[in-house]
Amino acid sequence: MQKRHFGSSSRDVAVIGQGTWFIEEGEPSATVAALRRGLDLGMTHIDCAELYGSGAAEEVVGEAIAGRRDGVFLVSKVLPNHASRSGVIAACEGSLTRLGTDHLDCYLLHWRGAYPLQETIAGFEHLQAQGKILSWGVSNFDVADLEEVRRIAGTGHPVCNQVLYHLQERAIENAVLPWCEKHGVAVVGYSPFAHKDGLPNPRSTRGRVLAEIAAAHGVTVRQVVLAFLVRRPPLFTIPKASGSEHTAENAGAGELRLSEGEVARIDEAFPLDRRARALPTL
Ligand SMILES: NC(=O)c1ccc[n+]([C@@H]2O[C@H](COP(=O)([O-])OP(=O)(O)OC[C@H]3O[C@@H](n4cnc5c(N)ncnc54)[C@H](OP(=O)(O)O)[C@@H]3O)[C@@H](O)[C@H]2O)c1
């Protein structure tokens, strides 16, 4: 599994991690086994949130990482309506309890809400001083929001921005990705398969491009998609899978390197909309 520097943190993190949205809806033992298989295969970045299943997803993750916490880069997120200074601290305590751990590797604001960023950042800094989080970042932030974080917290912040990124939704490449690249902020792309049904029809031109590249490497189309989404720093991706087979397939993309020509073909088949677009409103 390829790893790369995770923003301003001192950590090298697997480029392909594991999402957990709706993971609590799967058969519990199969879901736990799938997450553990993902860890075995190097997908050590696990992304969760207090939102997912109202905490139930964190409980499943807690079971999966029990006894192997040291090998995990564990991320969770605070909801915007909990993002006051004291609210962030209380929400983190809840996540730590459900996850069965004493610290998170990174804690994110899920999206920007009504609380001033100063408040949220003060909560993050308090948690970091206590060793309950090792770093903090944001999610669904546009450039203006990122600039504001940097003005408040200084260089090196946020550690990451987690944003929507898949072949049909490349809006971050217009401004967010270049900004993060310039300022050393990790970009964690979510919903790499467009949440579900993210692959083009195999008989379409786009589908054929992906299939040809996959055949040339002896891999699957999904593995080509994931490799494209992490084709250069500072990109990471976090597909969600609820069964070990899907997990293993996704992990297999962690060693796949596409040539410049292959990246150019995918680029042409899934063109970037150059119009300035904001991130989705959640
Ligand atoms: N920060 C945010 O606002 C935000 C928003 C959305 C998502 N996220 C994070 O990003 C993660 C990933 O995004 P997502 O859950 O929206 O969707 P996704 O990863 O794009 O797609 C998940 C779907 O793809 C299927 N799948 C995964 N691997 C597969 C494989 N190898 N073969 C066939 N099907 C496969 C899954 O099926 P099975 O379940 O049957 O395996 C599931 O239906 C989330 O789980 C969450 O952690 C963050």
Short mmCIF file of C-alpha atoms and ligand atoms in Angstrom, two decimals, residues 19-21 47 52 77 110 139-140 162 190-196 222 238-243 246 249-250 282, ligand 1:
data_model
loop_
_atom_site.label_atom_id
_atom_site.label_comp_id
_atom_site.label_asym_id
_atom_site.label_seq_id
_atom_site.Cartn_x
_atom_site.Cartn_y
_atom_site.Cartn_z
CA GLY A 19 -15.03 4.96 4.79
CA THR A 20 -17.72 3.99 7.27
CA TRP A 21 -20.91 5.88 6.32
CA ASP A 47 -12.78 7.56 8.53
CA TYR A 52 -22.87 8.02 10.95
CA LYS A 77 -15.78 14.29 12.76
CA HIS A 110 -17.78 17.83 9.29
CA SER A 139 -14.35 18.85 5.66
CA ASN A 140 -16.32 20.41 2.82
CA GLN A 162 -12.03 16.08 3.31
CA TYR A 190 -14.81 11.07 -0.23
CA SER A 191 -17.41 9.06 -2.18
CA PRO A 192 -14.86 7.81 -4.76
CA PHE A 193 -17.58 5.64 -6.30
CA ALA A 194 -20.09 8.50 -6.18
CA HIS A 195 -21.65 6.92 -3.08
CA LYS A 196 -22.96 4.04 -5.23
CA ARG A 222 -12.67 0.21 -9.66
CA ILE A 238 -11.63 6.58 1.52
CA PRO A 239 -13.97 4.11 -0.25
CA LYS A 240 -16.58 2.44 1.92
CA ALA A 241 -17.09 -1.31 1.57
CA SER A 242 -19.12 -3.63 3.74
CA GLY A 243 -17.69 -6.96 2.66
CA HIS A 246 -14.87 -5.34 -1.91
CA GLU A 249 -10.37 -5.15 -4.27
CA ASN A 250 -10.09 -1.56 -3.08
CA LEU A 282 -24.82 19.47 2.95
N1 LIG B 1 -17.03 14.44 4.88
C1 LIG B 1 -18.19 14.21 4.32
O1 LIG B 1 -19.07 15.09 4.25
C2 LIG B 1 -18.45 12.86 3.71
C3 LIG B 1 -19.55 12.67 2.88
C4 LIG B 1 -19.73 11.41 2.31
C5 LIG B 1 -18.85 10.37 2.59
N2 LIG B 1 -17.80 10.58 3.45
C6 LIG B 1 -16.86 9.48 3.78
O2 LIG B 1 -16.41 8.88 2.58
C7 LIG B 1 -16.69 7.49 2.62
C8 LIG B 1 -16.91 6.92 1.21
O3 LIG B 1 -17.99 7.53 0.56
P1 LIG B 1 -19.43 6.85 0.40
O4 LIG B 1 -19.71 5.93 1.52
O5 LIG B 1 -20.38 7.98 0.16
O6 LIG B 1 -19.40 6.03 -0.93
P2 LIG B 1 -18.36 5.31 -1.90
O7 LIG B 1 -17.16 4.86 -1.17
O8 LIG B 1 -18.21 6.20 -3.08
O9 LIG B 1 -19.23 4.07 -2.37
C9 LIG B 1 -19.68 3.10 -1.48
C10 LIG B 1 -20.46 2.08 -2.31
O10 LIG B 1 -19.56 1.44 -3.21
C11 LIG B 1 -19.66 0.03 -3.00
N3 LIG B 1 -18.33 -0.55 -3.17
C12 LIG B 1 -17.19 -0.24 -2.49
N4 LIG B 1 -16.16 -0.98 -2.94
C13 LIG B 1 -16.67 -1.79 -3.89
C14 LIG B 1 -16.10 -2.79 -4.74
N5 LIG B 1 -14.79 -3.07 -4.68
N6 LIG B 1 -16.92 -3.43 -5.62
C15 LIG B 1 -18.24 -3.12 -5.72
N7 LIG B 1 -18.83 -2.18 -4.94
C16 LIG B 1 -18.05 -1.52 -4.05
C17 LIG B 1 -20.16 -0.17 -1.60
O11 LIG B 1 -20.82 -1.39 -1.54
P3 LIG B 1 -20.74 -2.37 -0.26
O12 LIG B 1 -21.07 -1.53 0.92
O13 LIG B 1 -21.75 -3.41 -0.60
O14 LIG B 1 -19.35 -2.93 -0.19
C18 LIG B 1 -21.10 1.02 -1.45
O15 LIG B 1 -22.36 0.74 -2.04
C19 LIG B 1 -17.91 7.41 3.53
O16 LIG B 1 -18.18 6.09 3.94
C20 LIG B 1 -17.49 8.37 4.62
O17 LIG B 1 -16.57 7.77 5.50
C21 LIG B 1 -17.57 11.81 4.00
#
